[in-house]
PDB file of C-alpha atoms in Angstrom:
ATOM      1  CA  MET B   1     -50.281 135.121 -63.796  1.00  0.00           C
ATOM      2  CA  ALA B   2     -49.775 135.381 -59.613  1.00  0.00           C
ATOM      3  CA  ALA B   3     -52.807 137.901 -59.920  1.00  0.00           C
ATOM      4  CA  SER B   4     -55.254 134.749 -61.746  1.00  0.00           C
ATOM      5  CA  ALA B   5     -54.503 132.428 -59.483  1.00  0.00           C
ATOM      6  CA  SER B   6     -55.097 134.603 -56.467  1.00  0.00           C
ATOM      7  CA  SER B   7     -58.333 135.304 -58.429  1.00  0.00           C
ATOM      8  CA  ALA B   8     -59.706 132.405 -58.962  1.00  0.00           C
ATOM      9  CA  ALA B   9     -58.465 131.376 -54.957  1.00  0.00           C
ATOM     10  CA  THR B  10     -60.732 133.862 -53.824  1.00  0.00           C
ATOM     11  CA  ILE B  11     -63.828 133.187 -56.587  1.00  0.00           C
ATOM     12  CA  GLU B  12     -63.620 128.966 -55.276  1.00  0.00           C
ATOM     13  CA  SER B  13     -63.423 130.227 -51.876  1.00  0.00           C
ATOM     14  CA  SER B  14     -66.503 132.030 -52.250  1.00  0.00           C
ATOM     15  CA  THR B  15     -68.081 129.716 -53.721  1.00  0.00           C
ATOM     16  CA  ASN B  16     -67.300 126.869 -50.856  1.00  0.00           C
ATOM     17  CA  GLU B  17     -69.431 129.520 -48.599  1.00  0.00           C
ATOM     18  CA  ALA B  18     -71.828 130.408 -50.519  1.00  0.00           C
ATOM     19  CA  SER B  19     -72.493 126.361 -51.004  1.00  0.00           C
ATOM     20  CA  ASP B  20     -71.488 125.847 -47.088  1.00  0.00           C
ATOM     21  CA  THR B  21     -74.068 128.640 -46.402  1.00  0.00           C
ATOM     22  CA  THR B  22     -77.056 127.140 -48.466  1.00  0.00           C
ATOM     23  CA  THR B  23     -76.700 123.363 -46.621  1.00  0.00           C
ATOM     24  CA  VAL B  24     -76.853 124.615 -44.009  1.00  0.00           C
ATOM     25  CA  ASN B  25     -80.036 126.797 -44.811  1.00  0.00           C
ATOM     26  CA  ILE B  26     -81.066 123.322 -46.329  1.00  0.00           C
ATOM     27  CA  LYS B  27     -80.277 121.346 -42.722  1.00  0.00           C
ATOM     28  CA  ARG B  28     -82.610 123.981 -41.266  1.00  0.00           C
ATOM     29  CA  LYS B  29     -85.285 123.661 -43.383  1.00  0.00           C
ATOM     30  CA  SER B  30     -85.062 119.608 -43.248  1.00  0.00           C
ATOM     31  CA  ASP B  31     -85.205 120.359 -39.247  1.00  0.00           C
ATOM     32  CA  TRP B  32     -87.784 122.752 -38.824  1.00  0.00           C
ATOM     33  CA  ALA B  33     -90.207 119.943 -41.221  1.00  0.00           C
ATOM     34  CA  ASP B  34     -89.394 117.424 -39.114  1.00  0.00           C
ATOM     35  CA  THR B  35     -89.912 119.393 -35.469  1.00  0.00           C
ATOM     36  CA  ARG B  36     -93.820 120.338 -37.263  1.00  0.00           C
ATOM     37  CA  LYS B  37     -94.292 116.690 -37.971  1.00  0.00           C
ATOM     38  CA  ASP B  38     -93.588 115.948 -34.654  1.00  0.00           C
ATOM     39  CA  GLU B  39     -95.232 118.210 -33.056  1.00  0.00           C
ATOM     40  CA  ARG B  40     -98.401 117.298 -35.397  1.00  0.00           C
ATOM     41  CA  GLU B  41     -98.466 113.928 -34.805  1.00  0.00           C
ATOM     42  CA  ARG B  42     -98.063 114.052 -31.009  1.00  0.00           C
ATOM     43  CA  ARG B  43    -101.389 116.503 -31.337  1.00  0.00           C
ATOM     44  CA  ARG B  44    -103.368 113.785 -33.839  1.00  0.00           C
ATOM     45  CA  ARG B  45    -102.128 111.203 -30.328  1.00  0.00           C
ATOM     46  CA  ARG B  46    -103.750 113.611 -27.738  1.00  0.00           C
ATOM     47  CA  GLU B  47    -106.657 113.981 -30.258  1.00  0.00           C
ATOM     48  CA  ALA B  48    -107.580 110.086 -30.288  1.00  0.00           C
ATOM     49  CA  GLN B  49    -106.914 109.588 -26.091  1.00  0.00           C
ATOM     50  CA  LEU B  50    -108.893 112.154 -25.591  1.00  0.00           C
ATOM     51  CA  LYS B  51    -111.762 110.971 -27.831  1.00  0.00           C
ATOM     52  CA  ALA B  52    -111.595 107.750 -27.325  1.00  0.00           C
ATOM     53  CA  ALA B  53    -112.111 108.494 -23.280  1.00  0.00           C
ATOM     54  CA  ASN B  54    -114.942 111.154 -24.348  1.00  0.00           C
ATOM     55  CA  ASP B  55    -113.007 113.556 -22.539  1.00  0.00           C
ATOM     56  CA  ALA B  56    -115.300 116.748 -21.581  1.00  0.00           C
ATOM     57  CA  GLU B  57    -111.930 119.198 -23.022  1.00  0.00           C
ATOM     58  CA  TYR B  58    -111.639 117.034 -26.054  1.00  0.00           C
ATOM     59  CA  LEU B  59    -115.805 117.185 -26.560  1.00  0.00           C
ATOM     60  CA  ALA B  60    -115.775 121.359 -25.685  1.00  0.00           C
ATOM     61  CA  ARG B  61    -112.733 121.826 -28.119  1.00  0.00           C
ATOM     62  CA  LYS B  62    -114.656 119.852 -30.782  1.00  0.00           C
ATOM     63  CA  ALA B  63    -118.087 122.476 -30.286  1.00  0.00           C
ATOM     64  CA  ALA B  64    -116.117 125.113 -30.594  1.00  0.00           C
ATOM     65  CA  LYS B  65    -114.608 124.724 -33.753  1.00  0.00           C
ATOM     66  CA  THR B  66    -118.041 123.816 -34.917  1.00  0.00           C
ATOM     67  CA  ALA B  67    -119.436 126.523 -33.987  1.00  0.00           C
ATOM     68  CA  LYS B  68    -116.277 128.549 -35.427  1.00  0.00           C
ATOM     69  CA  ARG B  69    -116.713 126.742 -38.824  1.00  0.00           C
ATOM     70  CA  GLN B  70    -120.558 127.448 -39.124  1.00  0.00           C
ATOM     71  CA  LEU B  71    -120.249 130.855 -38.459  1.00  0.00           C
ATOM     72  CA  GLN B  72    -117.351 130.963 -41.011  1.00  0.00           C
ATOM     73  CA  ARG B  73    -119.104 129.574 -43.973  1.00  0.00           C
ATOM     74  CA  ARG B  74    -122.943 131.120 -43.379  1.00  0.00           C
ATOM     75  CA  VAL B  75    -124.832 132.395 -46.665  1.00  0.00           C
ATOM     76  CA  ASP B  76    -127.823 134.069 -44.706  1.00  0.00           C
ATOM     77  CA  VAL B  77    -125.278 136.440 -43.012  1.00  0.00           C
ATOM     78  CA  VAL B  78    -127.036 139.828 -41.757  1.00  0.00           C
ATOM     79  CA  LEU B  79    -124.806 143.286 -42.028  1.00  0.00           C
ATOM     80  CA  ARG B  80    -124.964 145.331 -39.558  1.00  0.00           C
ATOM     81  CA  GLY B  81    -123.196 149.017 -39.476  1.00  0.00           C
ATOM     82  CA  ARG B  82    -120.128 150.059 -41.851  1.00  0.00           C
ATOM     83  CA  VAL B  83    -116.646 150.174 -41.081  1.00  0.00           C
ATOM     84  CA  VAL B  84    -114.156 152.272 -43.644  1.00  0.00           C
ATOM     85  CA  LEU B  85    -110.544 152.142 -43.897  1.00  0.00           C
ATOM     86  CA  ASP B  86    -109.203 154.597 -45.952  1.00  0.00           C
ATOM     87  CA  SER B  87    -106.230 154.160 -47.572  1.00  0.00           C
ATOM     88  CA  GLN B  88    -104.978 157.776 -49.181  1.00  0.00           C
ATOM     89  CA  TRP B  89    -102.084 157.795 -46.762  1.00  0.00           C
ATOM     90  CA  ASP B  90    -100.011 155.624 -48.833  1.00  0.00           C
ATOM     91  CA  ALA B  91     -97.166 158.282 -50.059  1.00  0.00           C
ATOM     92  CA  LEU B  92     -96.057 158.328 -45.956  1.00  0.00           C
ATOM     93  CA  MET B  93     -96.041 154.730 -45.766  1.00  0.00           C
ATOM     94  CA  LYS B  94     -92.854 152.820 -45.890  1.00  0.00           C
ATOM     95  CA  PRO B  95     -93.140 149.516 -47.391  1.00  0.00           C
ATOM     96  CA  LYS B  96     -93.160 147.258 -44.506  1.00  0.00           C
ATOM     97  CA  ASP B  97     -95.623 150.035 -42.835  1.00  0.00           C
ATOM     98  CA  ILE B  98     -97.973 148.456 -45.766  1.00  0.00           C
ATOM     99  CA  VAL B  99     -97.110 145.111 -44.548  1.00  0.00           C
ATOM    100  CA  SER B 100     -98.067 145.604 -41.293  1.00  0.00           C
ATOM    101  CA  LEU B 101    -100.986 147.198 -42.736  1.00  0.00           C
ATOM    102  CA  THR B 102    -102.638 144.361 -44.487  1.00  0.00           C
ATOM    103  CA  LEU B 103    -101.948 142.076 -41.755  1.00  0.00           C
ATOM    104  CA  GLN B 104    -103.995 144.694 -39.409  1.00  0.00           C
ATOM    105  CA  CYS B 105    -106.905 144.173 -42.575  1.00  0.00           C
ATOM    106  CA  ASN B 106    -106.921 140.460 -42.331  1.00  0.00           C
ATOM    107  CA  ARG B 107    -107.367 140.298 -38.179  1.00  0.00           C
ATOM    108  CA  PHE B 108    -109.647 142.401 -38.236  1.00  0.00           C
ATOM    109  CA  TYR B 109    -111.616 140.613 -41.205  1.00  0.00           C
ATOM    110  CA  SER B 110    -110.629 136.775 -39.320  1.00  0.00           C
ATOM    111  CA  ALA B 111    -112.838 138.950 -36.531  1.00  0.00           C
ATOM    112  CA  ASN B 112    -115.715 140.710 -38.077  1.00  0.00           C
ATOM    113  CA  ARG B 113    -116.740 137.808 -40.121  1.00  0.00           C
ATOM    114  CA  LEU B 114    -117.259 135.970 -36.785  1.00  0.00           C
ATOM    115  CA  LEU B 115    -119.910 138.193 -35.875  1.00  0.00           C
ATOM    116  CA  ALA B 116    -124.045 137.149 -35.593  1.00  0.00           C
ATOM    117  CA  GLU B 117    -124.291 140.425 -37.218  1.00  0.00           C
ATOM    118  CA  PRO B 118    -121.148 141.638 -39.377  1.00  0.00           C
ATOM    119  CA  PHE B 119    -120.108 144.958 -40.179  1.00  0.00           C
ATOM    120  CA  HIS B 120    -119.724 145.940 -44.060  1.00  0.00           C
ATOM    121  CA  VAL B 121    -116.565 146.625 -44.382  1.00  0.00           C
ATOM    122  CA  SER B 122    -114.976 148.746 -47.402  1.00  0.00           C
ATOM    123  CA  LEU B 123    -111.520 149.713 -48.264  1.00  0.00           C
ATOM    124  CA  VAL B 124    -111.351 152.908 -50.066  1.00  0.00           C
ATOM    125  CA  GLY B 125    -108.696 154.781 -52.276  1.00  0.00           C
ATOM    126  CA  LEU B 126    -106.648 152.466 -54.330  1.00  0.00           C
ATOM    127  CA  ALA B 127    -106.566 154.450 -57.245  1.00  0.00           C
ATOM    128  CA  HIS B 128    -104.356 156.707 -55.118  1.00  0.00           C
ATOM    129  CA  SER B 129    -102.535 153.937 -53.135  1.00  0.00           C
ATOM    130  CA  PRO B 130    -100.101 152.108 -55.702  1.00  0.00           C
ATOM    131  CA  GLN B 131     -97.392 150.070 -52.101  1.00  0.00           C
ATOM    132  CA  LEU B 132    -101.157 149.127 -51.321  1.00  0.00           C
ATOM    133  CA  ARG B 133    -102.388 148.200 -54.210  1.00  0.00           C
ATOM    134  CA  GLU B 134     -99.313 145.987 -55.668  1.00  0.00           C
ATOM    135  CA  ARG B 135     -98.548 143.891 -51.904  1.00  0.00           C
ATOM    136  CA  ILE B 136    -102.815 143.100 -53.003  1.00  0.00           C
ATOM    137  CA  ASP B 137    -102.377 142.024 -56.331  1.00  0.00           C
ATOM    138  CA  THR B 138     -99.316 139.913 -56.039  1.00  0.00           C
ATOM    139  CA  LYS B 139     -99.322 139.029 -52.152  1.00  0.00           C
ATOM    140  CA  MET B 140    -102.752 139.615 -50.969  1.00  0.00           C
ATOM    141  CA  SER B 141    -104.984 138.684 -53.592  1.00  0.00           C
ATOM    142  CA  ALA B 142    -107.316 136.356 -51.070  1.00  0.00           C
ATOM    143  CA  MET B 143    -108.647 139.598 -50.140  1.00  0.00           C
ATOM    144  CA  ARG B 144    -110.289 140.702 -52.853  1.00  0.00           C
ATOM    145  CA  THR B 145    -112.337 136.960 -52.227  1.00  0.00           C
ATOM    146  CA  TRP B 146    -113.411 138.624 -48.398  1.00  0.00           C
ATOM    147  CA  SER B 147    -116.798 138.252 -47.997  1.00  0.00           C
ATOM    148  CA  HIS B 148    -118.516 141.641 -47.122  1.00  0.00           C
ATOM    149  CA  PHE B 149    -114.996 143.472 -47.693  1.00  0.00           C
ATOM    150  CA  GLU B 150    -115.307 145.366 -50.540  1.00  0.00           C
ATOM    151  CA  LEU B 151    -111.618 146.436 -52.585  1.00  0.00           C
ATOM    152  CA  CYS B 152    -112.729 150.400 -53.826  1.00  0.00           C
ATOM    153  CA  ASP B 153    -110.424 152.503 -56.067  1.00  0.00           C
ATOM    154  CA  ALA B 154    -112.404 155.790 -55.295  1.00  0.00           C
ATOM    155  CA  SER B 155    -111.450 157.826 -52.668  1.00  0.00           C
ATOM    156  CA  LEU B 156    -113.536 158.448 -49.516  1.00  0.00           C
ATOM    157  CA  LEU B 157    -114.822 161.330 -50.631  1.00  0.00           C
ATOM    158  CA  LEU B 158    -116.046 160.236 -53.889  1.00  0.00           C
ATOM    159  CA  ARG B 159    -117.184 157.151 -52.756  1.00  0.00           C
ATOM    160  CA  PHE B 160    -119.177 158.191 -49.914  1.00  0.00           C
ATOM    161  CA  ALA B 161    -120.631 161.530 -51.048  1.00  0.00           C
ATOM    162  CA  ALA B 162    -124.054 160.639 -50.914  1.00  0.00           C
ATOM    163  CA  ASP B 163    -123.788 159.679 -47.328  1.00  0.00           C
ATOM    164  CA  ARG B 164    -120.822 162.595 -46.203  1.00  0.00           C
ATOM    165  CA  ASP B 165    -122.549 163.237 -43.979  1.00  0.00           C
ATOM    166  CA  LYS B 166    -122.788 159.867 -41.980  1.00  0.00           C
ATOM    167  CA  LEU B 167    -118.995 159.699 -41.912  1.00  0.00           C
ATOM    168  CA  VAL B 168    -117.774 159.637 -38.743  1.00  0.00           C
ATOM    169  CA  TYR B 169    -113.576 159.637 -38.612  1.00  0.00           C
ATOM    170  CA  LEU B 170    -112.524 157.661 -35.260  1.00  0.00           C
ATOM    171  CA  CYS B 171    -108.997 160.472 -35.028  1.00  0.00           C
ATOM    172  CA  ALA B 172    -107.391 159.829 -31.199  1.00  0.00           C
ATOM    173  CA  GLU B 173    -107.395 163.590 -31.282  1.00  0.00           C
ATOM    174  CA  SER B 174    -111.258 164.421 -31.603  1.00  0.00           C
ATOM    175  CA  ASP B 175    -113.326 165.496 -28.353  1.00  0.00           C
ATOM    176  CA  VAL B 176    -116.040 163.634 -28.958  1.00  0.00           C
ATOM    177  CA  VAL B 177    -116.524 160.824 -27.541  1.00  0.00           C
ATOM    178  CA  LEU B 178    -117.860 157.952 -29.578  1.00  0.00           C
ATOM    179  CA  ASN B 179    -119.761 156.179 -26.336  1.00  0.00           C
ATOM    180  CA  GLN B 180    -122.259 153.811 -28.623  1.00  0.00           C
ATOM    181  CA  LEU B 181    -121.977 152.526 -32.140  1.00  0.00           C
ATOM    182  CA  ALA B 182    -124.963 153.622 -34.054  1.00  0.00           C
ATOM    183  CA  ASP B 183    -126.300 151.765 -37.321  1.00  0.00           C
ATOM    184  CA  ASP B 184    -126.536 154.499 -39.203  1.00  0.00           C
ATOM    185  CA  ASP B 185    -123.464 156.054 -38.753  1.00  0.00           C
ATOM    186  CA  ILE B 186    -120.401 154.880 -41.400  1.00  0.00           C
ATOM    187  CA  TYR B 187    -117.123 154.901 -39.147  1.00  0.00           C
ATOM    188  CA  VAL B 188    -114.048 155.523 -41.028  1.00  0.00           C
ATOM    189  CA  VAL B 189    -110.405 154.462 -39.424  1.00  0.00           C
ATOM    190  CA  GLY B 190    -107.546 156.002 -41.072  1.00  0.00           C
ATOM    191  CA  ALA B 191    -105.457 152.708 -42.982  1.00  0.00           C
ATOM    192  CA  PHE B 192    -102.188 153.800 -41.817  1.00  0.00           C
ATOM    193  CA  VAL B 193     -99.093 153.230 -40.764  1.00  0.00           C
ATOM    194  CA  ASP B 194     -96.086 155.484 -39.256  1.00  0.00           C
ATOM    195  CA  HIS B 195     -94.916 154.825 -36.109  1.00  0.00           C
ATOM    196  CA  ASN B 196     -96.505 158.131 -34.680  1.00  0.00           C
ATOM    197  CA  ALA B 197     -94.267 159.739 -37.924  1.00  0.00           C
ATOM    198  CA  HIS B 198     -97.026 161.946 -38.464  1.00  0.00           C
ATOM    199  CA  ARG B 199     -99.217 162.956 -35.212  1.00  0.00           C
ATOM    200  CA  GLY B 200    -103.302 164.614 -36.043  1.00  0.00           C
ATOM    201  CA  VAL B 201    -102.195 164.559 -39.523  1.00  0.00           C
ATOM    202  CA  VAL B 202    -105.758 162.563 -40.525  1.00  0.00           C
ATOM    203  CA  HIS B 203    -107.353 164.731 -37.437  1.00  0.00           C
ATOM    204  CA  ARG B 204    -106.421 167.513 -39.961  1.00  0.00           C
ATOM    205  CA  PHE B 205    -107.673 166.289 -43.030  1.00  0.00           C
ATOM    206  CA  ALA B 206    -111.144 165.288 -41.367  1.00  0.00           C
ATOM    207  CA  VAL B 207    -111.666 168.859 -39.937  1.00  0.00           C
ATOM    208  CA  GLU B 208    -110.579 170.677 -43.082  1.00  0.00           C
ATOM    209  CA  ASN B 209    -113.053 168.606 -44.818  1.00  0.00           C
ATOM    210  CA  GLN B 210    -115.573 168.954 -42.314  1.00  0.00           C
ATOM    211  CA  LEU B 211    -116.166 165.444 -41.457  1.00  0.00           C
ATOM    212  CA  ARG B 212    -117.617 164.620 -38.256  1.00  0.00           C
ATOM    213  CA  THR B 213    -115.222 162.882 -35.551  1.00  0.00           C
ATOM    214  CA  ALA B 214    -115.632 161.104 -32.765  1.00  0.00           C
ATOM    215  CA  ARG B 215    -112.561 159.107 -30.417  1.00  0.00           C
ATOM    216  CA  LEU B 216    -112.967 155.925 -28.619  1.00  0.00           C
ATOM    217  CA  PRO B 217    -113.828 155.823 -24.893  1.00  0.00           C
ATOM    218  CA  LEU B 218    -109.863 154.297 -23.811  1.00  0.00           C
ATOM    219  CA  ALA B 219    -109.284 157.670 -21.028  1.00  0.00           C
ATOM    220  CA  GLU B 220    -113.290 156.953 -19.979  1.00  0.00           C
ATOM    221  CA  ASN B 221    -112.428 153.099 -18.794  1.00  0.00           C
ATOM    222  CA  ILE B 222    -108.525 151.858 -19.143  1.00  0.00           C
ATOM    223  CA  ARG B 223    -105.153 153.530 -18.110  1.00  0.00           C
ATOM    224  CA  LEU B 224    -102.553 153.387 -20.563  1.00  0.00           C
ATOM    225  CA  ASN B 225     -98.785 153.508 -20.151  1.00  0.00           C
ATOM    226  CA  SER B 226     -98.397 155.699 -24.099  1.00  0.00           C
ATOM    227  CA  ARG B 227    -100.686 157.778 -26.253  1.00  0.00           C
ATOM    228  CA  LYS B 228    -104.076 156.750 -27.215  1.00  0.00           C
ATOM    229  CA  VAL B 229    -103.392 156.334 -30.252  1.00  0.00           C
ATOM    230  CA  LEU B 230    -104.119 152.300 -31.915  1.00  0.00           C
ATOM    231  CA  THR B 231    -103.297 150.074 -34.814  1.00  0.00           C
ATOM    232  CA  VAL B 232    -106.095 149.516 -37.424  1.00  0.00           C
ATOM    233  CA  ASN B 233    -106.616 146.305 -36.386  1.00  0.00           C
ATOM    234  CA  HIS B 234    -106.838 147.052 -32.601  1.00  0.00           C
ATOM    235  CA  VAL B 235    -109.561 149.854 -32.847  1.00  0.00           C
ATOM    236  CA  CYS B 236    -111.355 147.637 -35.336  1.00  0.00           C
ATOM    237  CA  GLU B 237    -111.445 144.566 -33.270  1.00  0.00           C
ATOM    238  CA  ILE B 238    -112.674 147.108 -30.378  1.00  0.00           C
ATOM    239  CA  LEU B 239    -115.832 148.117 -32.566  1.00  0.00           C
ATOM    240  CA  CYS B 240    -116.682 143.809 -33.240  1.00  0.00           C
ATOM    241  CA  GLN B 241    -116.214 142.964 -29.479  1.00  0.00           C
ATOM    242  CA  VAL B 242    -118.444 146.161 -28.346  1.00  0.00           C
ATOM    243  CA  ARG B 243    -121.168 144.821 -31.505  1.00  0.00           C
ATOM    244  CA  ALA B 244    -120.326 141.359 -29.979  1.00  0.00           C
ATOM    245  CA  ASN B 245    -121.025 142.504 -26.494  1.00  0.00           C
ATOM    246  CA  GLY B 246    -123.745 144.497 -26.156  1.00  0.00           C
ATOM    247  CA  GLY B 247    -122.108 147.620 -25.516  1.00  0.00           C
ATOM    248  CA  ASP B 248    -119.692 147.230 -23.356  1.00  0.00           C
ATOM    249  CA  TRP B 249    -116.630 149.043 -23.665  1.00  0.00           C
ATOM    250  CA  LYS B 250    -114.117 148.686 -21.239  1.00  0.00           C
ATOM    251  CA  ALA B 251    -115.081 144.675 -21.462  1.00  0.00           C
ATOM    252  CA  ALA B 252    -113.879 144.982 -24.965  1.00  0.00           C
ATOM    253  CA  ILE B 253    -111.198 147.656 -24.871  1.00  0.00           C
ATOM    254  CA  GLU B 254    -109.969 145.048 -21.971  1.00  0.00           C
ATOM    255  CA  HIS B 255    -109.721 141.929 -24.176  1.00  0.00           C
ATOM    256  CA  VAL B 256    -108.682 143.756 -26.989  1.00  0.00           C
ATOM    257  CA  MET B 257    -105.696 145.559 -25.731  1.00  0.00           C
ATOM    258  CA  PRO B 258    -101.903 144.203 -26.033  1.00  0.00           C
ATOM    259  CA  LEU B 259    -100.844 144.436 -21.868  1.00  0.00           C
ATOM    260  CA  ARG B 260     -97.817 145.913 -22.462  1.00  0.00           C
ATOM    261  CA  LYS B 261    -100.190 148.784 -23.335  1.00  0.00           C
ATOM    262  CA  VAL B 262    -102.285 149.272 -20.098  1.00  0.00           C
ATOM    263  CA  ALA B 263    -101.162 151.229 -17.381  1.00  0.00           C
ATOM    264  CA  GLN B 264    -100.188 149.213 -13.713  1.00  0.00           C
ATOM    265  CA  PRO B 265    -101.507 150.169 -10.673  1.00  0.00           C
ATOM    266  CA  LYS B 266     -99.317 152.803  -9.300  1.00  0.00           C
ATOM    267  CA  ARG B 267     -97.168 151.673  -6.493  1.00  0.00           C
ATOM    268  CA  PRO B 268     -96.980 152.369  -2.764  1.00  0.00           C
ATOM    269  CA  GLY B 269     -94.819 156.180  -2.055  1.00  0.00           C
ATOM    270  CA  THR B 270     -94.190 156.258  -5.639  1.00  0.00           C
ATOM    271  CA  THR B 271     -95.589 159.589  -7.654  1.00  0.00           C
ATOM    272  CA  GLN B 272     -95.031 158.762 -11.134  1.00  0.00           C
ATOM    273  CA  ASP B 273     -98.590 159.637 -13.042  1.00  0.00           C
ATOM    274  CA  THR B 274    -100.181 156.854 -15.387  1.00  0.00           C
ATOM    275  CA  ASP B 275    -102.241 158.321 -16.900  1.00  0.00           C
ATOM    276  CA  ALA B 276    -102.892 157.900 -20.753  1.00  0.00           C
ATOM    277  CA  ASN B 277    -101.480 161.353 -21.984  1.00  0.00           C
ATOM    278  CA  ALA B 278     -97.957 161.142 -19.213  1.00  0.00           C
ATOM    279  CA  ASN B 279     -95.621 159.152 -21.470  1.00  0.00           C
ATOM    280  CA  ASN B 280     -96.367 160.160 -25.247  1.00  0.00           C
ATOM    281  CA  ASP B 281     -93.090 157.894 -26.797  1.00  0.00           C
ATOM    282  CA  ASP B 282     -93.476 155.937 -29.703  1.00  0.00           C
ATOM    283  CA  ASP B 283     -94.314 152.229 -29.637  1.00  0.00           C
ATOM    284  CA  ASP B 284     -91.292 150.417 -30.243  1.00  0.00           C
ATOM    285  CA  ASP B 285     -91.090 148.960 -34.505  1.00  0.00           C
ATOM    286  CA  ASP B 286     -93.352 145.823 -34.875  1.00  0.00           C
ATOM    287  CA  ASP B 287     -96.097 144.861 -36.237  1.00  0.00           C
ATOM    288  CA  ASP B 288     -98.508 145.456 -33.065  1.00  0.00           C
ATOM    289  CA  ASP B 289     -96.726 148.943 -32.090  1.00  0.00           C
ATOM    290  CA  ASP B 290     -97.654 150.420 -35.445  1.00  0.00           C
ATOM    291  CA  ASP B 291     -99.834 153.439 -34.944  1.00  0.00           C
ATOM    292  CA  ASP B 292    -102.726 154.443 -36.452  1.00  0.00           C
ATOM    293  CA  ASP B 293    -104.788 157.576 -35.553  1.00  0.00           C
ATOM    294  CA  ALA B 294    -107.561 156.239 -34.408  1.00  0.00           C
TER     295      ALA B 294
END
C-alpha cells in the first residue's frame, strides 16, 4: 500500500513539473509575440514619420525595395550559364548536415534570382539522396516551385551525359584556377556538408571520372585563416557576385566571405604565418561553417 502511495506521489510530482514547464513555455512564447508586435509597431511609426517628412532615407529604402520586388517578379528573364549542385554525397552526411545544406541552397537561390542574368541551377542525384529528398518533401517543398531551379533524380553523369566535356567540378584541391566564367561551361558544386570529415572525396570523384576541375582564386585575392574550403552558398554566392560585378573576383570574394575566415594583417614583431594553408583546423559547428569541397 505504501509503495502504491509513493508511486502515485511520484507520478503527481512529474505531472506538476511537466505542467509548470508547459506554463513557462507558453509564457515565453507570449512574451516573444508581444515583443515582436511592439517592434513592428515601432517600425510602422518610424516609417510614417519618415514618409511624412519626405525623408531621403525613406525614399531610398522604398526605391530599393521596389527594385528588388521587380527583379523577383520578372517573367522575361534571360538565363546565362549553368550551376549544378551534386547531391550524391547524402550517405556521408548526418541529418543536421542535410538541414544545413538545404538552408545553403536557399541562400544561393535568393542571391541568384536577383541577378540581371541568373544562372540556371540544377540539383541532381536526388534518387540516390534519401535524406535530402525527405527534407525537401517534408520541410522544403517550396524548392519545387523555385524559378530557374531544377530538381533532378538522375545522377550528375547521367543528367549531363551529352555535355560531359562542359562539366567543371569546383574543388579546393584542384591545380587549375578559375579566373573567368565561361557561359558554355557547367560549373558543378558538391552539395556536401561534412565539417572536413571527408577531405578530398569530391576531387577524387572528379579525377576518377575524368572531369575537368577548377578552384576559386581565393589565395590570389585574400588571405584566409582556415583551409580553402567554403560552404555551398559561399561558393555559389561568389559566382553570383562575379557575374554581377563584371568579373572582379577580389570584390566578389570580399563581399561574400565571413570576416572570421579572412586573416588579419600580421602584427609587427610576430612571425606567425597567415597564409591560407597555415591553419588546417576544422571550423566551428555552426551553419555558416559547414564545409564542402569547392
